[in-house]
Coordinates of C-alpha atoms in Angstrom, one line a residue:
X1 CA -2.6 -53.0 179.4
X2 CA -5.0 -50.3 178.0
X3 CA -3.5 -47.4 176.0
X4 CA -5.7 -44.3 176.0
X5 CA -4.3 -41.3 174.0
X6 CA -5.7 -38.0 172.7
X7 CA -4.4 -36.1 169.8
X8 CA -5.1 -34.6 166.3
X9 CA -6.9 -37.0 163.9
X10 CA -4.6 -38.6 161.3
X11 CA -5.6 -38.6 157.6
X12 CA -6.0 -42.4 157.6
X13 CA -8.4 -42.1 160.6
X14 CA -10.7 -39.6 158.9
X15 CA -13.1 -42.1 157.4
X16 CA -13.6 -43.8 160.8
X17 CA -14.3 -40.5 162.5
X18 CA -16.7 -39.4 159.8
X19 CA -18.6 -42.7 160.1
X20 CA -19.0 -42.1 163.9
X21 CA -20.1 -38.5 163.6
X22 CA -22.5 -39.2 160.7
X23 CA -23.9 -42.2 162.6
X24 CA -24.6 -40.0 165.7
X25 CA -25.7 -36.7 164.1
X26 CA -27.2 -37.7 160.8
X27 CA -28.3 -41.4 160.4
X28 CA -29.6 -42.0 163.9
X29 CA -31.8 -38.9 163.6
X30 CA -33.3 -39.6 160.2
X31 CA -31.4 -36.7 158.6
X32 CA -30.0 -36.5 155.1
X33 CA -26.7 -35.0 153.7
X34 CA -23.7 -36.2 155.6
X35 CA -21.6 -33.8 157.7
X36 CA -18.6 -33.7 155.3
X37 CA -20.9 -32.2 152.7
X38 CA -22.5 -29.8 155.2
X39 CA -19.2 -28.5 156.6
X40 CA -16.6 -29.1 153.9
X41 CA -14.2 -26.4 155.2
X42 CA -14.0 -28.0 158.7
X43 CA -14.2 -31.7 158.0
X44 CA -11.9 -31.9 154.9
X45 CA -8.9 -31.2 157.2
X46 CA -8.1 -33.8 159.9
X47 CA -6.2 -31.1 161.7
X48 CA -9.6 -29.7 162.8
X49 CA -10.5 -32.9 164.5
X50 CA -9.4 -34.0 168.0
X51 CA -9.8 -37.7 168.8
X52 CA -9.2 -40.0 171.8
X53 CA -8.0 -43.5 170.9
X54 CA -8.3 -46.6 173.0
X55 CA -5.4 -48.7 171.8
X56 CA -5.9 -48.2 168.0
X57 CA -9.7 -47.6 168.1
X58 CA -11.2 -44.1 168.0
X59 CA -13.7 -43.8 170.9
X60 CA -14.3 -40.1 171.0
X61 CA -13.9 -37.0 168.8
X62 CA -14.8 -33.4 168.4
X63 CA -14.4 -30.7 165.7
X64 CA -12.7 -27.3 166.0
X65 CA -13.5 -24.5 163.7
X66 CA -11.0 -21.6 164.0
X67 CA -12.0 -18.1 163.0
X68 CA -11.3 -14.4 163.6
X69 CA -13.8 -12.2 165.4
X70 CA -13.4 -8.7 164.3
X71 CA -14.3 -5.9 166.7
X72 CA -12.4 -2.9 165.3
X73 CA -9.7 -2.1 166.1
X74 CA -9.2 -5.7 167.4
X75 CA -9.0 -9.0 165.6
X76 CA -9.6 -11.7 168.1
X77 CA -8.5 -15.3 167.3
X78 CA -11.1 -17.8 168.4
X79 CA -12.6 -21.2 167.9
X80 CA -15.9 -22.9 167.7
X81 CA -16.2 -26.5 169.1
X82 CA -18.9 -28.9 168.0
X83 CA -19.9 -32.4 167.1
X84 CA -18.6 -33.8 170.4
X85 CA -19.0 -37.6 170.1
X86 CA -18.3 -40.7 172.0
X87 CA -18.8 -44.3 170.7
X88 CA -22.1 -45.6 171.9
X89 CA -20.5 -48.6 173.7
X90 CA -18.0 -46.4 175.5
X91 CA -20.2 -43.7 177.0
X92 CA -20.3 -42.8 180.7
X93 CA -16.5 -43.3 181.0
X94 CA -15.4 -39.6 180.7
X95 CA -14.0 -39.9 177.2
X96 CA -15.7 -36.8 175.8
X97 CA -14.2 -34.9 178.8
X98 CA -10.7 -36.3 178.0
X99 CA -11.1 -35.3 174.3
X100 CA -12.3 -31.8 175.3
X101 CA -9.5 -31.3 177.8
X102 CA -6.9 -32.1 175.1
X103 CA -8.6 -29.6 172.8
X104 CA -8.5 -26.9 175.4
X105 CA -4.8 -27.5 175.8
X106 CA -4.3 -27.2 172.1
X107 CA -6.2 -23.9 172.0
X108 CA -4.2 -22.6 175.0
X109 CA -1.0 -23.4 173.2
X110 CA -2.3 -21.5 170.1
X111 CA -3.1 -18.6 172.4
X112 CA -6.6 -18.2 171.2
X113 CA -8.6 -15.4 172.7
X114 CA -11.7 -17.3 173.4
X115 CA -13.7 -20.4 172.3
X116 CA -17.4 -21.3 172.0
X117 CA -18.9 -24.7 172.7
X118 CA -22.3 -25.7 171.5
X119 CA -24.1 -28.2 173.8
X120 CA -27.5 -28.9 175.3
X121 CA -25.8 -30.1 178.5
X122 CA -23.9 -27.1 179.8
X123 CA -23.6 -28.6 183.3
X124 CA -21.4 -31.4 181.9
X125 CA -18.7 -29.0 180.9
X126 CA -18.8 -26.4 183.7
X127 CA -16.3 -28.3 185.7
X128 CA -13.8 -27.9 182.9
X129 CA -14.1 -24.1 183.1
X130 CA -16.8 -23.5 180.5
X131 CA -19.2 -20.7 181.4
X132 CA -22.8 -20.8 180.1
X133 CA -23.4 -17.7 178.1
X134 CA -26.3 -18.5 175.8
X135 CA -28.0 -15.4 174.3
X136 CA -30.0 -17.3 171.8
X137 CA -33.7 -17.6 171.6
X138 CA -36.3 -19.7 169.7
X139 CA -39.6 -18.3 168.6
X140 CA -42.5 -19.0 166.2
X141 CA -45.2 -16.7 165.1
X142 CA -48.2 -16.5 162.7
X143 CA -47.7 -15.2 159.3
X144 CA -49.1 -15.2 155.8
X145 CA -47.4 -15.7 152.4
X146 CA -45.8 -12.7 150.8
X147 CA -46.9 -12.0 147.2
X148 CA -43.3 -11.7 146.1
X149 CA -40.9 -12.8 148.8
X150 CA -37.4 -11.2 148.4
X151 CA -35.5 -14.5 148.5
X152 CA -32.7 -16.0 146.6
X153 CA -31.4 -19.6 146.4
X154 CA -28.2 -20.2 148.4
X155 CA -25.4 -19.5 147.7
X156 CA -26.1 -17.3 144.6
X157 CA -26.6 -14.2 146.8
X158 CA -23.7 -14.9 149.2
X159 CA -21.4 -12.2 148.0
X160 CA -24.2 -9.6 148.2
X161 CA -24.9 -10.7 151.7
X162 CA -21.3 -10.2 152.7
X163 CA -21.3 -6.7 151.2
X164 CA -24.4 -5.7 153.3
X165 CA -22.8 -7.0 156.4
X166 CA -19.5 -5.3 155.8
X167 CA -21.4 -2.0 155.2
X168 CA -23.7 -2.2 158.2
X169 CA -22.0 -4.1 160.9
X170 CA -18.3 -3.5 162.0
X171 CA -18.5 -6.7 164.2
X172 CA -18.3 -10.0 162.4
X173 CA -16.5 -13.4 162.1
X174 CA -14.3 -14.3 159.3
X175 CA -15.6 -17.9 158.9
X176 CA -18.1 -17.6 156.1
X177 CA -18.5 -20.4 153.6
X178 CA -21.2 -20.4 151.0
X179 CA -21.1 -24.2 150.9
X180 CA -22.0 -24.7 154.5
X181 CA -25.4 -26.4 155.3
X182 CA -26.0 -26.3 159.1
X183 CA -28.0 -28.9 160.9
X184 CA -30.9 -29.6 160.8
X185 CA -31.7 -27.7 157.5
X186 CA -32.0 -29.5 154.2
X187 CA -32.0 -26.2 152.3
X188 CA -30.9 -22.6 152.8
X189 CA -32.7 -19.5 151.4
X190 CA -31.4 -16.0 151.5
X191 CA -33.6 -12.9 152.3
X192 CA -32.0 -9.9 150.8
X193 CA -32.9 -6.2 151.1
X194 CA -30.7 -3.1 150.7
X195 CA -30.6 -2.6 154.5
X196 CA -30.6 -6.1 155.8
X197 CA -30.5 -9.9 155.2
X198 CA -31.4 -13.2 156.8
X199 CA -30.3 -16.7 156.0
X200 CA -33.2 -19.1 156.5
X201 CA -32.8 -22.8 157.0
X202 CA -35.6 -25.1 155.7
X203 CA -35.9 -28.5 157.3
X204 CA -38.2 -31.3 156.1
X205 CA -41.2 -30.9 153.9
X206 CA -42.6 -27.4 153.4
X207 CA -45.2 -25.5 151.5
X208 CA -44.6 -22.2 149.8
X209 CA -46.9 -20.6 152.4
X210 CA -44.8 -22.0 155.3
X211 CA -41.6 -20.9 153.5
X212 CA -42.9 -17.3 153.2
X213 CA -43.8 -17.3 156.9
X214 CA -40.3 -18.3 157.8
X215 CA -38.8 -15.6 155.5
X216 CA -41.1 -12.9 156.9
X217 CA -40.2 -13.8 160.5
X218 CA -36.4 -14.0 159.8
X219 CA -36.5 -10.7 158.0
X220 CA -38.4 -9.0 160.9
X221 CA -35.8 -10.3 163.4
X222 CA -33.0 -9.0 161.1
X223 CA -34.6 -5.5 160.8
X224 CA -35.1 -5.3 164.5
X225 CA -31.5 -6.1 165.2
X226 CA -30.4 -3.5 162.7
X227 CA -32.6 -0.8 164.3
X228 CA -31.1 -1.5 167.7
X229 CA -27.6 -0.7 166.6

């Protein structure tokens, strides 16, 4: 008889889950810096991880990051879902769907106002009630190195960044962590000006010229967003 159960990850299961997540999202893609070092606030607590077990073996997992989205006068309780993983030998059996369904039940019990799921396969989750609402964009443009780019190493300027955001934008999420290193970046840099900021992720090898181009583009986007307010 096969016993399939979903639930919150136990402390003793955390090493097994991290091994699976790192194998999928770090090692198999030639990346460095494992996930527990990139997202210490989320992955240090097993309560943020939902797993599905086949007998005693973990065959699927995902990570939930709870946060508050402040839109004065409202404080909305929300969650981000990511790192949805299924063991390579168990794919195609609906296990990720099982894990996500359990996570949705948990969030409903907590009475969260909304949740966000990152995926490149939106059609897989639409049958579970998820609605595609991607407003992101990716762009690249020519540039030239700045003589003195206004950058700081991360996270030295983190508190100054928060002050700028608090002053200029009433809408923000309370989930900041200066120690976070999002994929696929190997390094973060901070562009700081009195009236704006941008956090720039650097991935792979780079030259100072290429770094300056990224800084310039990120700063331009940031300024445009501020001017539209």
